XYZ file of C-alpha atoms in Angstrom:
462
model
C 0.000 0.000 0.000
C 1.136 3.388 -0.954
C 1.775 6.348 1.815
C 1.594 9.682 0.897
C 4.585 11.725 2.929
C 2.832 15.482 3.454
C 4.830 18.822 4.538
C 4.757 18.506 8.143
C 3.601 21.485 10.246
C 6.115 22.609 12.213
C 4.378 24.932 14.753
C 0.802 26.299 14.705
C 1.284 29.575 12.857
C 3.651 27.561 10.548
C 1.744 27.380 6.744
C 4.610 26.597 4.487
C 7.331 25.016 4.330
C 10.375 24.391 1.641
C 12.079 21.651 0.651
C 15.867 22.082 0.729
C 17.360 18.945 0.131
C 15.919 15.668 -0.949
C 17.917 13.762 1.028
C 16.660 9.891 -0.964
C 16.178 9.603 -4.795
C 13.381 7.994 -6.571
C 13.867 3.903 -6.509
C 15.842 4.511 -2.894
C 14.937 1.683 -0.346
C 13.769 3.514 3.065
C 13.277 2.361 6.057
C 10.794 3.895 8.963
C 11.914 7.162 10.367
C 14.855 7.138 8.018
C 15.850 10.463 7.221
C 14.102 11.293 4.107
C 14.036 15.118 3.199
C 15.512 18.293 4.872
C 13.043 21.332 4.993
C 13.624 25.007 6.343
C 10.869 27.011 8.557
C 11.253 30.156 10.025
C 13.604 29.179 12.219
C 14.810 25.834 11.848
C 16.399 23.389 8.918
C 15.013 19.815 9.983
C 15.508 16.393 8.280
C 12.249 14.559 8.183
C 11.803 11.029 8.689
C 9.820 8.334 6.345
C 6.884 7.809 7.890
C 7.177 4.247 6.811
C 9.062 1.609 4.973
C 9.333 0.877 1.696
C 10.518 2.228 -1.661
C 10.461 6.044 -2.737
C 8.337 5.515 -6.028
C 7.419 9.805 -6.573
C 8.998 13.388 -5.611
C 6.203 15.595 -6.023
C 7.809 18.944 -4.807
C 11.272 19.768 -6.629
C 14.083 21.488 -3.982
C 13.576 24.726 -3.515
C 10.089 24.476 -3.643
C 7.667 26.312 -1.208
C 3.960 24.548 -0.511
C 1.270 24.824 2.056
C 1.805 22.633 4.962
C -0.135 18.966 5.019
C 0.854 19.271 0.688
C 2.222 15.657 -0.567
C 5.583 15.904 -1.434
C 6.171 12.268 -2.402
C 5.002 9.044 -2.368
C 6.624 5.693 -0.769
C 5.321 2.303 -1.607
C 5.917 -1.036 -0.891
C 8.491 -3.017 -1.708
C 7.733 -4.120 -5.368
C 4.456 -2.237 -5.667
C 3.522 0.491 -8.201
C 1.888 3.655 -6.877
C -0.530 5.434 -8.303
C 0.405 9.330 -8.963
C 0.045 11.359 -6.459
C -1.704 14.927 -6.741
C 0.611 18.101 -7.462
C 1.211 19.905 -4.289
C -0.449 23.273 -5.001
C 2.267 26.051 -5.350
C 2.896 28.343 -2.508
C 1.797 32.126 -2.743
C 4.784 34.075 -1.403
C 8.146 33.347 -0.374
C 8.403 31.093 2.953
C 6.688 32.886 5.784
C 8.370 34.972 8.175
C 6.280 35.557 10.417
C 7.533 34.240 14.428
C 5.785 31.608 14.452
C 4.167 30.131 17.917
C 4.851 27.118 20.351
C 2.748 23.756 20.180
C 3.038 20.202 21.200
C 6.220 18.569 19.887
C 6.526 15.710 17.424
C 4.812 12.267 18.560
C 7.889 10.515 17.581
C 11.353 10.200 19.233
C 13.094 12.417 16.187
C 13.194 16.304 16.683
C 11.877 16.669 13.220
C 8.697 17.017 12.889
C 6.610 13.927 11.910
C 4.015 13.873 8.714
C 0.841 13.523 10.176
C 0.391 17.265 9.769
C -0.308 17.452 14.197
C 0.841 20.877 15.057
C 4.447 21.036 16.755
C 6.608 23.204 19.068
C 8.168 26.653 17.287
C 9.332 30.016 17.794
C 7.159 32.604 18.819
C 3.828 33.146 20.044
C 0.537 31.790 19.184
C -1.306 32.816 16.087
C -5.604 33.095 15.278
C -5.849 30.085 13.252
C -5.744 30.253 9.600
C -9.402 31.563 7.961
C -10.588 32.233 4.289
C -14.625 32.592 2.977
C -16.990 31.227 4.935
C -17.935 28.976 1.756
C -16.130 26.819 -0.224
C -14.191 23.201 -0.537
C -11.304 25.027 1.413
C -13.052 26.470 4.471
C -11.419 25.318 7.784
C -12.608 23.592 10.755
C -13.114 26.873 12.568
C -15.079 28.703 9.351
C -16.956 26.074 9.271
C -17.744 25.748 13.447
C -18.311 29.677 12.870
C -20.518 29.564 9.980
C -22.870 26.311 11.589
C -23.697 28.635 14.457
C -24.191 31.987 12.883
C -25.987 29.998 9.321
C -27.051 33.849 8.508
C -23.785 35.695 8.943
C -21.515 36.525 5.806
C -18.642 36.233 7.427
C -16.162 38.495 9.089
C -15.289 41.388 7.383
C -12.132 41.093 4.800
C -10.022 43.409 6.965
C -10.718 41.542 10.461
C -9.799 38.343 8.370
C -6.428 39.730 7.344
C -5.548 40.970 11.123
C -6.542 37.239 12.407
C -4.584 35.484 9.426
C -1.501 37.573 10.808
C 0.841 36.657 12.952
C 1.458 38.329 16.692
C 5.124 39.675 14.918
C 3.295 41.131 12.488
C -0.307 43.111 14.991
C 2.745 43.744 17.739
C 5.139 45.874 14.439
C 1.498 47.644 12.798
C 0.579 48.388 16.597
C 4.387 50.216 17.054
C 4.101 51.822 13.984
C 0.543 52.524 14.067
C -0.715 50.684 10.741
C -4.098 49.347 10.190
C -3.492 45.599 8.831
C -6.491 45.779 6.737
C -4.995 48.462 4.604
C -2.501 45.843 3.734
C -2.633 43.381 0.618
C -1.465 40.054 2.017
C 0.738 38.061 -0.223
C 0.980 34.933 2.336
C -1.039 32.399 1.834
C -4.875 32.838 1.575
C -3.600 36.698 1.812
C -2.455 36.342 4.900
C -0.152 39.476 5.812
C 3.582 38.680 6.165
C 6.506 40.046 8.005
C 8.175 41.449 4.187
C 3.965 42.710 3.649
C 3.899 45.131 6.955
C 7.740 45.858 6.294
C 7.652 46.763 2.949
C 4.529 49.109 3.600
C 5.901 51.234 6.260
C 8.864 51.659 4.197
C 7.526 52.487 1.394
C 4.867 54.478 2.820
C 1.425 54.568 1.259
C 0.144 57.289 -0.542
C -2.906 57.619 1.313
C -1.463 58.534 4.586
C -1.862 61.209 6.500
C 0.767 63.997 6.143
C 2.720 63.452 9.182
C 2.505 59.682 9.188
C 3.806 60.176 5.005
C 6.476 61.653 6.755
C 7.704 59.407 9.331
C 7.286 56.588 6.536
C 9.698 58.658 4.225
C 12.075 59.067 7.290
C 12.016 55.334 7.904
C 12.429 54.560 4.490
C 15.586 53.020 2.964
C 16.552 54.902 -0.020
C 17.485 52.360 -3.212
C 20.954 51.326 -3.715
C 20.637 51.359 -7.224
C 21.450 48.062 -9.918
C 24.378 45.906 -8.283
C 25.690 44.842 -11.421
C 25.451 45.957 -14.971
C 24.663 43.644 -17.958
C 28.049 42.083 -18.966
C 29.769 42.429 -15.588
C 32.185 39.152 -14.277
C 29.632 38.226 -11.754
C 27.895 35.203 -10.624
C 24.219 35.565 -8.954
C 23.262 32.700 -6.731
C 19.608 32.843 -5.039
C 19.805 33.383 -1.166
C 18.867 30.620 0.684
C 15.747 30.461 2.604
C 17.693 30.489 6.184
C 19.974 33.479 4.527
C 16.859 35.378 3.670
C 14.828 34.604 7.037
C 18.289 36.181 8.621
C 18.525 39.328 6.811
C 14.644 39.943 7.698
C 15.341 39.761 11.162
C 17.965 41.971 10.811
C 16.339 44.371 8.827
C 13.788 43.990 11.545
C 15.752 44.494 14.371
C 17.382 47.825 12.706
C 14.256 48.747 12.174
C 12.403 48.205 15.721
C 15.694 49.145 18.503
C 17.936 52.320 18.448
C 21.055 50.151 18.969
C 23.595 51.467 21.169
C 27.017 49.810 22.477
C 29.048 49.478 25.492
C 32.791 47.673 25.608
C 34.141 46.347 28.507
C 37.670 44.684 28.703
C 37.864 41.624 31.245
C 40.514 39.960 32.268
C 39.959 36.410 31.839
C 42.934 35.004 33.707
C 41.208 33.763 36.780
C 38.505 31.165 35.073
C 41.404 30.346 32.814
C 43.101 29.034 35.412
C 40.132 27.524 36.960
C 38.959 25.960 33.958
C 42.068 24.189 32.795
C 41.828 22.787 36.966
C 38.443 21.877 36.288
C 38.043 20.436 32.393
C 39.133 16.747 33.537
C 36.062 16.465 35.923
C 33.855 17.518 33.754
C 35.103 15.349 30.895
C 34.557 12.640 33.446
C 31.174 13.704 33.910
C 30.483 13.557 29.859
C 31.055 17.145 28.951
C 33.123 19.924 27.913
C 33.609 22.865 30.367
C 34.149 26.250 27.898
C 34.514 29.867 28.670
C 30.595 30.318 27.117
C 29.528 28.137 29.821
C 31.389 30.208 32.419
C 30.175 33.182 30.634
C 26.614 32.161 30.791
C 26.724 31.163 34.634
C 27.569 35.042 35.177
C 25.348 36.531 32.890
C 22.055 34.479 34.211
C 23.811 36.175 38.177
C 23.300 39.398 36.092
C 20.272 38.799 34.789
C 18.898 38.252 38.079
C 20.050 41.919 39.435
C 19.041 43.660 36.551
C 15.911 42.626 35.169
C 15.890 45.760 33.189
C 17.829 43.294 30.807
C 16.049 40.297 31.052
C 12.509 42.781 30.059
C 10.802 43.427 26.051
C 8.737 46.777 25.134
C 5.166 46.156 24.295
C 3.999 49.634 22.929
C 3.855 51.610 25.999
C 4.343 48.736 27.997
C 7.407 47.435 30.105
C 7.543 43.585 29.949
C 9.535 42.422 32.793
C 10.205 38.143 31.905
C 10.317 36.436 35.307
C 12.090 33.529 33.106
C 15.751 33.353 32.171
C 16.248 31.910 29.125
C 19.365 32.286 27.341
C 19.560 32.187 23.486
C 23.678 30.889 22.833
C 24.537 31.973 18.763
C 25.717 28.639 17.096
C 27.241 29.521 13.755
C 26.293 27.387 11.295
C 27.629 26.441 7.435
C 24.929 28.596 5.600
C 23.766 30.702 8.486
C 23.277 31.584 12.217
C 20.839 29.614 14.739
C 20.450 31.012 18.778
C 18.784 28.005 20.481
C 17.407 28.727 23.944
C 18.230 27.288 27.487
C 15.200 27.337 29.262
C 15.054 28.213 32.717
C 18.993 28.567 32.568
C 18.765 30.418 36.085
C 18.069 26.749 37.402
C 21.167 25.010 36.499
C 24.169 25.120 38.224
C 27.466 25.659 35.670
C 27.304 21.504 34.664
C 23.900 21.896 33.724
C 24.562 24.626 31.477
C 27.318 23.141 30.168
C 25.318 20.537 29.049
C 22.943 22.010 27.498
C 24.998 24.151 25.324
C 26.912 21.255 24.016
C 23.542 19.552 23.312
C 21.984 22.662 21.841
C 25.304 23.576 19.522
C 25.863 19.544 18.341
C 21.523 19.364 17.691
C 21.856 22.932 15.388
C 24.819 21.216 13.249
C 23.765 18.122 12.654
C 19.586 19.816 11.928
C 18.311 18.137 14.848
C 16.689 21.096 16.924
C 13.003 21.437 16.725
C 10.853 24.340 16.559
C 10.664 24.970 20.405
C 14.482 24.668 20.706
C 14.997 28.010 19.347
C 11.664 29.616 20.840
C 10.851 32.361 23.735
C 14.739 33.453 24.440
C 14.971 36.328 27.058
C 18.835 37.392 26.243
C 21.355 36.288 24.092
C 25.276 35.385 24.298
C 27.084 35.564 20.817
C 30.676 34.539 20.286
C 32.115 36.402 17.125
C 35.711 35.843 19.085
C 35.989 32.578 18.037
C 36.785 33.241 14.470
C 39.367 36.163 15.729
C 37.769 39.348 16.283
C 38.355 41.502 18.961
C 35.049 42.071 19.410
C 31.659 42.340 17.752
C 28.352 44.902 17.691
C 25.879 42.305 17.144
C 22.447 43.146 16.762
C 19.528 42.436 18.930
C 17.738 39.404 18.703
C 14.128 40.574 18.687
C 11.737 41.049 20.837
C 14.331 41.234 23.523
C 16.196 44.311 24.376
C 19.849 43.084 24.785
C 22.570 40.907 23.393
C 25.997 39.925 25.012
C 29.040 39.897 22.301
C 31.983 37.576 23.536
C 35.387 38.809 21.608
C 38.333 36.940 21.430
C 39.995 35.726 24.345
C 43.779 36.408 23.624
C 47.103 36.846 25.895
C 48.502 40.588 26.284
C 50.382 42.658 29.134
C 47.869 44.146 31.550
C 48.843 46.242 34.873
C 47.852 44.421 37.879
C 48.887 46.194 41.412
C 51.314 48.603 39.357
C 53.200 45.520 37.764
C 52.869 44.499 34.124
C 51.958 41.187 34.040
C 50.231 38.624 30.831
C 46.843 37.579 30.950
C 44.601 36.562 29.101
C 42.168 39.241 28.326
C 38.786 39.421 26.357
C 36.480 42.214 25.281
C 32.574 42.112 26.193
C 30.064 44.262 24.398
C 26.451 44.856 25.348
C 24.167 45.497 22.618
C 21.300 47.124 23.915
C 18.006 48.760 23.227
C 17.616 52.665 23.819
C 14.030 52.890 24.269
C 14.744 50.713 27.504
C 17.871 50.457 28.532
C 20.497 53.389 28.901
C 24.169 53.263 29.559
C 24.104 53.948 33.129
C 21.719 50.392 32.919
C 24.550 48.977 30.570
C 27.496 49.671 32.600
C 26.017 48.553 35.944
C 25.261 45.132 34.058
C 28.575 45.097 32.940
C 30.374 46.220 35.377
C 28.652 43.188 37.533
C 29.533 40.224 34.496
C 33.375 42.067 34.941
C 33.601 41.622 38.186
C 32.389 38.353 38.704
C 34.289 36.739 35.819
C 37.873 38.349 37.237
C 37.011 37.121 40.580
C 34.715 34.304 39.973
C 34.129 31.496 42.694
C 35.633 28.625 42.240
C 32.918 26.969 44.604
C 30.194 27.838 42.041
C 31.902 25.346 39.622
């Protein structure tokens, strides 16, 4: 008997998905929760497994494709049996969405990808209205239809209240900052659904039936064109973005757009948890695990966290949103991209425990086995741009929170200690932070704290 293998749903605001790398070919033997295809969400590249054995006999959806979410993208059959074709997966609207999508129950199987019965899953974010379209029709949900057996005479909501349910809480929390009506908004997601690069592009571009003064703070927000890249002719080679590259530079854009960055530098002296960690590495190989200075770092900054929950907050409008939580995001560079998995509850593990879960966290992102809710509902984030040699970095913020930590380099030079020049080890910390919160006197208190407690940390804490 033939099984039809679906795009999973990866989260319950997820709609899409894309296929990125087929990962069997047609005629391939598979086996049950083999890995069969690798697909990229909003925030996560997954393999998916077979949902059952046999032979893959059809690849509906090409790589690179984009299609709605429960779509077949191929067909396994028995061994030795002949399936019948399998309906075209029908094309996806826009590009993949990019809308923060919203945390669910996670996969019924044992694999972090998500499974094909199309059950919603865990994923980054928070919870989105269901999806709606007209009230009529073969492709009314489960809640249209609920909706339209107990009001029988109602038409329906009204087309703009069905755009501002279709979108996401990303999307309602950016029109509310910048004080857009969604319904004003063509949707190019899927059943028009309005997108993150749909409420972007708009209050960039501004819309010519604004009021004066909100014309003008559109104009002022605007980014003016660059212009052509290349000209006809030119030695160049243009290779598409890929759909983790492009997810990345919206959330950047994003970020730039939403948080008046500003920076503070702070240069530690990392010579006492050197010492302490090459004292302490062989117990905690014993124990399974590798003791690193981003473990040490994290330890401090969740102490931090604690005593300035100024850092640990997010702005809601006019609103101060103060997370009782600590859960730190850690920046895991990847081959095509950047991933910041989250350690939930970090403030309740000692420095083993957090070692732990960064090395499970960082090995999960490379080999695509986080799922959705790995990378979901981070308070504050620790970035590492020193391990590939820079002094330090100005990373920006990883939204909706209001601070990120950049760890620089870690590198021997000749400090003064007690009027003596001495060698230590010394590394540069920079706190990116968001001015509509947090201000520098803020900053440098939180700094001056992580500083402190990193040159004179306590070896009884480890």
């Amino acid at each position: 008997m033939a099984t039809n293998v679906v795009m999973p749903q990866m989260g319950e605001s997820i709609a899409e998905g894309t296929i990125v790398r087929w990962i069997k070919k047609v005629g391939d033997a598979i086996d049950r929760d083999e890995p069969l295809f690798e697909i990229s969400t909003d925030k996560v590249d997954a393999e998916i497994p077979a949902p059952s054995a046999g032979v893959l006999t059809e690849i509906v959806v090409k790589e690179g494709e984009t299609v709605p979410v429960n779509s077949v993208v191929a067909v396994i059959s028995a061994a030795g049996e002949t399936a019948a074709p399998a309906s075209p997966a029908p094309p996806s609207t826009a590009a993949p969405s990019t809308d923060a999508p919203s945390a669910a129950a996670s996969s019924p199987a044992a694999s972090p990808a998500a499974q094909t019965s199309g059950l919603p899953e865990a994923a980054v974010g928070q919870p989105e209205i269901g999806k709606t379209g007209p009230a009529a029709g073969p492709t009314a949900s489960a809640t249209q239809q609920a909706s339209a057996t107990e009001h029988p005479g109602s038409a329906g909501p009204a087309k703009n209240e069905l755009r501002r349910q279709k979108s996401s809480p990303l999307v309602r929390r950016i029109a509310k900052d910048h004080n857009v009506d969604i319904g004003q908004i063509s949707g190019t997601g899927l059943s028009g659904r309005v997108t993150k690069q749909d409420i972007l592009g708009y209050i960039e571009s501004g819309p010519a039936t604004k009021p004066a003064g909100q014309a003008a703070q559109g104009a002022a927000r605007a980014v003016p064109a660059a212009g052509p890249v290349y000209k006809a002719g030119e030695n160049v080679q243009v290779v598409p973005m890929s759909v983790m590259r492009r997810k990345i530079a919206e959330h950047m854009v994003l970020s730039a757009h939403t948080s008046p960055h500003v920076y503070s530098v702070y240069e530690v002296n990392f010579g006492r948890i050197s010492m302490l960690r090459d004292r302490k590495k062989g117990d905690y190989e014993a124990a399974g695990v590798k003791l690193t200075f981003t473990a040490i770092i994290a330890q401090v900054v969740v102490d931090a966290l604690r005593q300035f929950p100024i850092v640990n907050a997010s702005v809601d409008g006019d609103n101060i949103v103060y997370k009782k939580d600590i859960n730190l995001g850690i920046a895991v560079a990847l081959e095509n991209g950047l991933i910041v998995p989250v350690i939930r509850n970090a403030d309740e593990k000692n420095l083993l425990g957090l070692s732990r879960a960064i090395n499970d966290l960082a090995g999960r992102a490379r080999s695509k086995k986080l799922s959705p809710d790995d990378v979901q509902g981070g308070t504050f984030t620790i970035t590492n741009p020193g391990i590939f040699g820079a002094l330090y970095g100005l990373p920006l913020i990883n939204q909706p929170q209001v601070a990120i930590l950049g760890v620089g380099g870690i590198e021997k030079r000749a400090v003064v200690i007690d009027d003596a020049i001495a060698i230590r080890p010394v590394c540069h910390l920079t706190l990116g932070y968001d001015h509509r919160l947090v201000d520098g006197a803020d900053a440098g208190r939180f700094l001056s704290f992580v500083k402190e407690r990193i040159e004179n940390f306590d070896e009884g804490s480890m």
